[in-house]
XYZ file of C-alpha atoms in Angstrom:
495
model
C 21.821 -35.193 -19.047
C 20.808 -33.897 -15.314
C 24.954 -33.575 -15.282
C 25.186 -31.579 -18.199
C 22.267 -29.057 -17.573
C 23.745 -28.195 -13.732
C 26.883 -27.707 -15.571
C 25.590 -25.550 -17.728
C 24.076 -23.370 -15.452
C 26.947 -23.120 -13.224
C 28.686 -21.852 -16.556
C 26.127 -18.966 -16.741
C 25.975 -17.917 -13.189
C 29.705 -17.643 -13.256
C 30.026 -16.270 -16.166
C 26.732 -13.186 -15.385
C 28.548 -12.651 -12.179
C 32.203 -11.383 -14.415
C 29.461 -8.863 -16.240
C 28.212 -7.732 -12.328
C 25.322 -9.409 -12.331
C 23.863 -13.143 -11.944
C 20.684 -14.266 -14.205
C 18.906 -16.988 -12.350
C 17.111 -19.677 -14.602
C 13.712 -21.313 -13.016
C 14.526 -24.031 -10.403
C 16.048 -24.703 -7.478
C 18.714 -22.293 -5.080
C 20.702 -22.130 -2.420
C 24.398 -21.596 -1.243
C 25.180 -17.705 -1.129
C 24.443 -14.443 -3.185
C 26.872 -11.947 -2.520
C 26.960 -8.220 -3.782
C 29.551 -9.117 -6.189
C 27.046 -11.108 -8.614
C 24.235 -8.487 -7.651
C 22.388 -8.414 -9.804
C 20.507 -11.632 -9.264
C 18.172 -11.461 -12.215
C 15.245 -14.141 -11.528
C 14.129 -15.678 -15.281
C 12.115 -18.455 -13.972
C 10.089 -19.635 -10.622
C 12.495 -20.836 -7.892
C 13.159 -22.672 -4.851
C 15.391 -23.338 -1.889
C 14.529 -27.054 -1.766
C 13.505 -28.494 2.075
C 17.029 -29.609 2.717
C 18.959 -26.598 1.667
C 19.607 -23.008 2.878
C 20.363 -19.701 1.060
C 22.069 -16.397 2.252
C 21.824 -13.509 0.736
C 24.387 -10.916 1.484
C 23.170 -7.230 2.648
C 23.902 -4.802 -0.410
C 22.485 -7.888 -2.820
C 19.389 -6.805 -5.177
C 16.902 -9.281 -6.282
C 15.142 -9.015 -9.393
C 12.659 -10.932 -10.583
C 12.003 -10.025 -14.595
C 8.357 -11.419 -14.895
C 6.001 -12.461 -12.773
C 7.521 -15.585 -10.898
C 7.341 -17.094 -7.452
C 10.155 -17.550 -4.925
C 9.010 -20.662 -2.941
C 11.144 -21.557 0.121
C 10.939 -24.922 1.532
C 14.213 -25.310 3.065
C 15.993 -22.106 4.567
C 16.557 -18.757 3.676
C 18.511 -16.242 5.177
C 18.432 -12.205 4.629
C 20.017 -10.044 6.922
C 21.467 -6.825 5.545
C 22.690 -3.421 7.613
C 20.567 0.012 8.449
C 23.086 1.191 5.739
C 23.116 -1.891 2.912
C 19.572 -3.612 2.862
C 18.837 -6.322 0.526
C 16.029 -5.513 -2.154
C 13.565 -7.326 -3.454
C 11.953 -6.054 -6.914
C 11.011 -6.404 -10.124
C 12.146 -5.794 -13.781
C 8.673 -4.071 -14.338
C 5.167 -2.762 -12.942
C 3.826 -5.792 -13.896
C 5.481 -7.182 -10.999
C 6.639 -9.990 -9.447
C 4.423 -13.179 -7.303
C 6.245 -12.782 -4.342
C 8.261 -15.588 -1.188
C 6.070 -18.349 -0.295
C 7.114 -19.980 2.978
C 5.365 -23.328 1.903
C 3.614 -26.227 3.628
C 6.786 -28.219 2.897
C 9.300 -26.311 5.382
C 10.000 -28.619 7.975
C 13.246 -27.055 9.646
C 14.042 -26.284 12.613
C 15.323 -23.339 12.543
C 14.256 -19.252 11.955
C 13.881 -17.913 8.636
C 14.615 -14.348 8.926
C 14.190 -11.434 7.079
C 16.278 -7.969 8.437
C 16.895 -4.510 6.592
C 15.290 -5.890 3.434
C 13.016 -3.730 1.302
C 10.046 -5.666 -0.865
C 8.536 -3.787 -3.672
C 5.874 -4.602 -6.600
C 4.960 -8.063 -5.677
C 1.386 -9.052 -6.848
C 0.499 -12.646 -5.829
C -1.942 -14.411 -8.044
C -3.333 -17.695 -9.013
C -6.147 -19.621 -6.229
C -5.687 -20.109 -2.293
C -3.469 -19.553 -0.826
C -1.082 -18.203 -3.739
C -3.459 -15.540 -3.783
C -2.353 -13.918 -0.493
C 0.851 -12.084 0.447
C 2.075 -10.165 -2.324
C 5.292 -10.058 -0.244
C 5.451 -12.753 1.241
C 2.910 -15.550 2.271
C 3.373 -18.175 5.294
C 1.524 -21.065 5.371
C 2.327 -23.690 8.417
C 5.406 -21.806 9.759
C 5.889 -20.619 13.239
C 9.764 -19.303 12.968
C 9.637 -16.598 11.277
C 10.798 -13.143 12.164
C 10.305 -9.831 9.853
C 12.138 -6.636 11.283
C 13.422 -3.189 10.093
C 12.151 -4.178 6.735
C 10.305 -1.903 4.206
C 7.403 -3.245 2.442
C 6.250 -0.737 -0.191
C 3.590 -1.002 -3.312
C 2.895 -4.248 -3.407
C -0.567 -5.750 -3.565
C -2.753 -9.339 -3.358
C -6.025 -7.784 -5.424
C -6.360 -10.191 -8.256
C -9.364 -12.655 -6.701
C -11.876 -11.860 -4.530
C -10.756 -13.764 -1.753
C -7.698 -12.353 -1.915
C -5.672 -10.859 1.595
C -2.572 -9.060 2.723
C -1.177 -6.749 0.367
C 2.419 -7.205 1.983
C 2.429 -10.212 4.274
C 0.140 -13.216 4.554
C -0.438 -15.854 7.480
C -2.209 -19.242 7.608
C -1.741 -21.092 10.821
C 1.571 -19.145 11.508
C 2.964 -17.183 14.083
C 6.184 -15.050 13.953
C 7.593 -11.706 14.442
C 7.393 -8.979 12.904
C 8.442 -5.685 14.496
C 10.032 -2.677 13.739
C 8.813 -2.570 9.853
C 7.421 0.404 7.455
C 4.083 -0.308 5.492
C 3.598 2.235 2.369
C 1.079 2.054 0.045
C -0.067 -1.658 0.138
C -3.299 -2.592 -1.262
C -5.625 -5.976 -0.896
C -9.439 -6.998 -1.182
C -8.747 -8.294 2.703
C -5.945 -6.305 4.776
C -3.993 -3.814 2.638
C -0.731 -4.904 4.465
C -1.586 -8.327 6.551
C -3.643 -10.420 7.260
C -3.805 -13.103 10.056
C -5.512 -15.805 9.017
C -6.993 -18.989 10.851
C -5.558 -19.671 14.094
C -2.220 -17.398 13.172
C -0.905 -15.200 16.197
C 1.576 -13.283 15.733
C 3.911 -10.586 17.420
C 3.124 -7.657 15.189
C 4.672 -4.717 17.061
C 6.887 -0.966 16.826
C 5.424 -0.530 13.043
C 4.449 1.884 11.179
C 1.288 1.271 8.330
C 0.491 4.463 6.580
C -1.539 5.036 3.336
C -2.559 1.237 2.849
C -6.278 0.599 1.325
C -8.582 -2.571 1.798
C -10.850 -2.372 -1.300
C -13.209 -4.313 1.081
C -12.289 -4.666 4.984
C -8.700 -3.862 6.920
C -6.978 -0.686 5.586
C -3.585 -2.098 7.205
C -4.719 -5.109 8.706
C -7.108 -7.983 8.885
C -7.901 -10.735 11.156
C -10.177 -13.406 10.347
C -11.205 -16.608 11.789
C -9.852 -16.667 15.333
C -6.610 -14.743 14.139
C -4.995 -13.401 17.513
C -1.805 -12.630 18.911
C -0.309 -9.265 19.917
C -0.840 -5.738 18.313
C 1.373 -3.199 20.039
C 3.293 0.177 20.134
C 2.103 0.209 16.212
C 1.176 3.660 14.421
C -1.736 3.250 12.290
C -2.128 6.476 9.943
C -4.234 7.408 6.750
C -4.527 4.035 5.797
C -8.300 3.408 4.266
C -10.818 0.762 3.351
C -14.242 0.743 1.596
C -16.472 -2.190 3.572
C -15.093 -1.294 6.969
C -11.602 -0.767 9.017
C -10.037 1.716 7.900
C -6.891 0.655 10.092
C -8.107 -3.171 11.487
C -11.008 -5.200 10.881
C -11.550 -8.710 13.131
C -13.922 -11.542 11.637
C -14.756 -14.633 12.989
C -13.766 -14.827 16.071
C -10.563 -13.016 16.014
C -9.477 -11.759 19.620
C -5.899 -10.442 19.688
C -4.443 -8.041 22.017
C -4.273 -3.964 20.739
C -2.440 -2.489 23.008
C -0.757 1.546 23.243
C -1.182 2.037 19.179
C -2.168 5.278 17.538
C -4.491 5.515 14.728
C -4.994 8.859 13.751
C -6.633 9.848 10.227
C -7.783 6.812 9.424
C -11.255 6.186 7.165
C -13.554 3.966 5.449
C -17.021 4.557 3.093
C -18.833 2.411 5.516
C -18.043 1.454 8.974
C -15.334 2.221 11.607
C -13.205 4.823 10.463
C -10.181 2.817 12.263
C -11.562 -0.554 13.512
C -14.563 -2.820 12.191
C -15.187 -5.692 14.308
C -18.178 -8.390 13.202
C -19.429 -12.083 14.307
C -17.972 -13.153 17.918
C -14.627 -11.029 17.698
C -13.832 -9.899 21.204
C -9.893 -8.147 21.058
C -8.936 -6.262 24.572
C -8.076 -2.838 22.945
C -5.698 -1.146 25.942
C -3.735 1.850 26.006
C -4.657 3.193 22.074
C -5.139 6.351 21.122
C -7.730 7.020 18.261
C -7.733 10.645 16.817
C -8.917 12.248 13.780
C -10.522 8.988 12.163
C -13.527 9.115 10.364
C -16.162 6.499 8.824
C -19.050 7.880 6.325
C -21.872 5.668 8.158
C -20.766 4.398 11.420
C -18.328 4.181 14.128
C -15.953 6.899 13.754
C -13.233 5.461 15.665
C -15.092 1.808 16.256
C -17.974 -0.149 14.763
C -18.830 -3.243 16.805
C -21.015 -5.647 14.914
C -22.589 -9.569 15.092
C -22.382 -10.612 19.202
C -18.477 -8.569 19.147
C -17.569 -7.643 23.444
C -14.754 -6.298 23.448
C -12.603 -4.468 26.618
C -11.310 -1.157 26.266
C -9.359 -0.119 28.300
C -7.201 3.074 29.315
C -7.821 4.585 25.521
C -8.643 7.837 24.367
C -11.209 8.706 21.849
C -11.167 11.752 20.418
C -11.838 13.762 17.085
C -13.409 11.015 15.101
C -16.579 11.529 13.050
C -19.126 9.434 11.548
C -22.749 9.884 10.730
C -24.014 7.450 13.879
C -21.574 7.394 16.497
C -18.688 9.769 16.323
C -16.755 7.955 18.216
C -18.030 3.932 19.027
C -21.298 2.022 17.517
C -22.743 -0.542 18.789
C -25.263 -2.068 16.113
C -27.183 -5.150 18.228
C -28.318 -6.444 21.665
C -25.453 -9.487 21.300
C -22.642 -6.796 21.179
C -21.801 -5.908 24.870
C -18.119 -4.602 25.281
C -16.725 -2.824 28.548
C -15.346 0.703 28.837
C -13.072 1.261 31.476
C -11.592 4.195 32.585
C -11.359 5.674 28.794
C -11.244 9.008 28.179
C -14.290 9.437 25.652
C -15.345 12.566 23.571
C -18.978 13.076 24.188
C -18.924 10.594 27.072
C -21.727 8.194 26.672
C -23.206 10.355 23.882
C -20.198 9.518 21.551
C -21.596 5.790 21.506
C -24.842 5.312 19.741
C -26.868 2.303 18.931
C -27.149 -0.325 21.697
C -24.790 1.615 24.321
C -27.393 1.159 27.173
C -26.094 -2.820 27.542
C -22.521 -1.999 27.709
C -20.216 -1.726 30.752
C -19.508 1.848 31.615
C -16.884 2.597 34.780
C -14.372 5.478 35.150
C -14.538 6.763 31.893
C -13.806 10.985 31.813
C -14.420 13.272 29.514
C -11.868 15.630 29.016
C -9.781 17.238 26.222
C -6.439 15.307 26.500
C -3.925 17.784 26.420
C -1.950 16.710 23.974
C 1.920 17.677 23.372
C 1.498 18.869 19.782
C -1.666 18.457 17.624
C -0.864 20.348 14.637
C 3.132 18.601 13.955
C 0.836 15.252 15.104
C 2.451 14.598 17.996
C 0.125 12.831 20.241
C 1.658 12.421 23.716
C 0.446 13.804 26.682
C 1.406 16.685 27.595
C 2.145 17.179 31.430
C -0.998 19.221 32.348
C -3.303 16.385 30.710
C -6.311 15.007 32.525
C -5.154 11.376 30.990
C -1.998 11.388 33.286
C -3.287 8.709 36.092
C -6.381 8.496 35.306
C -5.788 5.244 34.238
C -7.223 1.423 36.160
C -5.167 1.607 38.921
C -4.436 -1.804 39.103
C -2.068 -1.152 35.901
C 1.367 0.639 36.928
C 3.052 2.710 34.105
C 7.018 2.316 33.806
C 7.924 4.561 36.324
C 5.937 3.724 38.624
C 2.241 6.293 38.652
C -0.909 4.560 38.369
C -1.462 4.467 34.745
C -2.189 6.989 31.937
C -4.486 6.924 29.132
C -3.616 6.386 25.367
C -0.658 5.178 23.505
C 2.154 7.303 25.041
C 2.288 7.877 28.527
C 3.942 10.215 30.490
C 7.327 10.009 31.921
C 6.877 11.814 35.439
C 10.016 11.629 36.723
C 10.713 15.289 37.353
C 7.933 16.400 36.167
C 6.567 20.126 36.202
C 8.282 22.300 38.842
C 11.191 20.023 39.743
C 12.911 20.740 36.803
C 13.020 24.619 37.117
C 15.138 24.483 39.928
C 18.183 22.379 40.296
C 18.151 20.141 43.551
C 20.634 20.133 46.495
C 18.550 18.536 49.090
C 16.714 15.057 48.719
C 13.217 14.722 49.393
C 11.070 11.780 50.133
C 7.356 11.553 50.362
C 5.834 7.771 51.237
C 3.904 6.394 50.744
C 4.127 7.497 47.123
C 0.871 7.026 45.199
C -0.824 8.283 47.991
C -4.044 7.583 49.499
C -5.185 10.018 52.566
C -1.855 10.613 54.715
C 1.766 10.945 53.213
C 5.285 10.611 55.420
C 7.875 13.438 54.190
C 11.771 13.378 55.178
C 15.114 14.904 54.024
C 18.284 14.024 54.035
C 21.010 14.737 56.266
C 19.970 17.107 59.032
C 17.725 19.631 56.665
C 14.740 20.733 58.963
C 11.849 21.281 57.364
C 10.089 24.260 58.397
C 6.433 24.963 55.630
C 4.998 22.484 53.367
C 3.070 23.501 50.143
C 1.254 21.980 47.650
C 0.573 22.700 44.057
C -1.718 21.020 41.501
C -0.257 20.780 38.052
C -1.175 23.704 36.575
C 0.703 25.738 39.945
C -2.622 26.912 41.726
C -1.621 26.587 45.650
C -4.087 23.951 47.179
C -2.359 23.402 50.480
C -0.097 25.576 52.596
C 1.151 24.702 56.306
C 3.946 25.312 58.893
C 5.534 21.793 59.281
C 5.168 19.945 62.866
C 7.358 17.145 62.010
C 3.937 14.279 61.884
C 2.772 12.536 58.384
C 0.247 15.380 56.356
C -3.673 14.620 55.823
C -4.227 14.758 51.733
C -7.202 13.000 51.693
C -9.107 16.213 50.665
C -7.142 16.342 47.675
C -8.581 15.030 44.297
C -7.037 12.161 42.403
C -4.208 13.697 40.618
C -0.510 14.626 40.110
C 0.543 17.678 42.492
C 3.800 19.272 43.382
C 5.278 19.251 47.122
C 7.235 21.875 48.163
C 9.137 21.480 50.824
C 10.667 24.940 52.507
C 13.670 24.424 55.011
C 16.548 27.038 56.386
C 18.868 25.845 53.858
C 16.643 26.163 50.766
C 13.802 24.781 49.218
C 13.338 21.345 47.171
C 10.270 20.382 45.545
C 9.078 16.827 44.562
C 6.001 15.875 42.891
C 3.314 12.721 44.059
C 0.351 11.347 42.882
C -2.941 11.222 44.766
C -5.389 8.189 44.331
């Protein structure tokens, strides 16, 4: 009988595919799907059993026409082209219940998922079914997610339900490079990280996702951790709290040079909500524009949460107590270090007397473009350098505040002219004396200096011995160097 049925089926796949597309009966697959039987029309819950694997070709379209799981236990792999992605969907809004990586995978190797687009996928049923609309990941550490689109789909159906897109249980994987539109969940409109997960979650972009309780794009709960970096966080919204992030339980990952900018939530930290013994080091972010109703218009630290921050910039964000940071008890005690901070102290309220406060500014950053919502630094901001100096940006400055910093390599003045003479100043950040020599034979006959927005601050006929800067303050300026065969101009940084 077992014969007969696999026949049969074989007979109707083969047969769909002459028509141009494939209907795919509940049960088991693997082997290949190709854009010729596209498409593959799911009737029935499958699965790629533990000892099997399944392709799909790019260009291939999935379709699931009711509301049936795709549970992988063996391995499964999707990698279509910038130009031919591979699309998972369903036949109606009802939707479809979305991949489960299950408890049963026990290969060795990745699953991965590339140029693949995952729409209308509403898990259901009890935990852990009831997370990842997209895809859920339960006991799986090889997984990588990247240049994917996950759009509309949702995890809303029980009240313990998390991750509107992707779900993780005691996983780690990749996941960069991917779009997040319109996602919805109780916990985490696009992810969650759940229990001991830490994943790489990095160069994304999460915009208009909700949390109808906590973590507009994502949550972590229960000493979820991992990396969060080079992400851009925008207009995504939640009702409890985190309108961007929300950490529970002990969740401590790494934020580090994201932008969230227009972020919000009825209650408590426009962008991030943090509550009971959550202590992430935020470094490098850039929070603009967000806004929280009660508290914390950027942050909202709550139940013994110390975190670091680090090199960020908070500016813009509103809320009714603490525009930009609130600290709500005794036990929360994070760090601020060398932040640039609307308001200074004044934009933390509640318990900011017990927190760590050391070379913070307060200065409008400068940034490139508000209005198009570009939010690099411009090259006459007070952020550039005014980073811990300890940290070293790429090319090679002490580093800058927020996200985005500043390339300085010819910065200002030394691109207005083009150069014919090379100048070196050493040591190069600079503390109170600097060395300068040219190439060649070039004498060097006056030395000036300019800060970055051109006012002369040092002028001086050149003697040939190392030049005193220490009255200089910590900064970028321009060195000019005049000789008899022209004049070349460099730039250095002042500690």
């Amino acid at each position: 009988m077992k014969t007969k049925i696999t026949l049969s089926i074989v007979f109707l796949i083969f047969y769909s595919a002459l028509l141009g597309q494939t209907t795919i009966p509940g049960g088991d697959v693997y082997g290949n799907w190709t854009v010729m039987g596209s498409p593959y029309l799911i009737e029935g819950d499958i699965s790629v059993p533990a000892d099997c694997t399944l392709i799909i070709d790019p260009g291939v379209n999935v379709e699931f026409q009711g509301a049936f799981k795709f549970n992988i236990l063996g391995l499964i792999n999707c990698q279509g082209t910038e130009s031919d992605s591979i699309l998972f969907s369903a036949a109606t809004s009802a939707g479809h219940r979305g991949l489960g990586i299950g408890t049963d995978t026990n290969v060795m190797d990745s699953i991965i998922f590339t140029y693949c687009r995952f729409q209308q996928g509403r898990c259901s049923g009890e935990w852990p079914t009831n997370c990842g609309g997209g895809i859920g990941v339960l006991f799986f550490d090889r997984l990588r997610v990247e240049h994917c689109l996950f759009i509309d789909n949702d995890a809303m159906v029980d009240a313990q339900a998390g991750g509107g897109a992707i779900a993780m249980n005691q996983s780690d994987g990749i996941f960069r490079h991917n779009t997040f539109i319109d996602n919805k969940s109780r916990y985490g409109g696009a992810i969650i990280v759940y229990y001991h997960s830490d994943p790489l979650i990095a160069n994304n972009y999460f915009y208009d996702n909700h949390g109808s309780l906590e973590g507009g794009a994502i949550i972590y709960n229960r000493s979820g951790g991992g990396v969060c970096s080079n992400n851009e966080f925008i207009a995504n919204t939640a009702v409890s709290g985190g309108g961007a992030i929300s950490f529970y339980d002990n969740s401590s990952p790494q934020i580090s040079h994201n932008l969230f900018s227009e972020n919000s939530t009825s209650s408590r930290g426009g962008a991030v909500y943090m509550k009971v013994s959550c202590n992430p080091l935020f470094l490098n972010n850039t929070f603009v524009n967000n806004n929280a109703n009660l508290s914390g218009g950027a942050i909202a630290d709550f139940d013994q949460s110390c975190p670091r921050l680090v090199n960020n910039i908070f500016w813009g964000n509103n809320a009714l107590i603490g525009s930009q940071y609130f600290i709500s008890d005794s036990m929360c005690q994070p760090g601020f270090f060398n932040n640039d901070m609307e308001f200074g102290k004044a934009g933390v309220e509640g318990f900011h007397n017990l927190c760590d406060w050391k070379g913070n500014i307060v200065e409008y950053p400068e940034f490139e473009d508000t209005t198009a919502g570009i939010f690099h630094l411009s090259w006459i901001s007070p952020c550039l350098d005014a980073g811990v100096d300890s940290i070293i940006d790429p090319d090679g400055t002490i580093s800058d505040q927020g996200a985005y910093y500043f390339d300085q390599t010819g910065i200002g003045v030394d691109n207005l002219e083009e150069r014919n003479i090379n100048l070196t100043i050493y040591p190069n950040p600079a503390n109170n004396r600097i060395q300068i020599t040219t190439d060649g034979d070039q004498v060097i006959e006056e030395v000036l200096i300019y800060n970055q927005v051109g006012q002369l601050m040092y002028r001086q006929s050149w003697k040939g011995s190392s030049l005193d800067v220490s009255d200089l303050a910590t900064g970028i300026y321009i060195l000019e160097a005049r000789t008899e065969d022209g004049v070349v101009k460099e730039k250095f940084v002042k500690r």
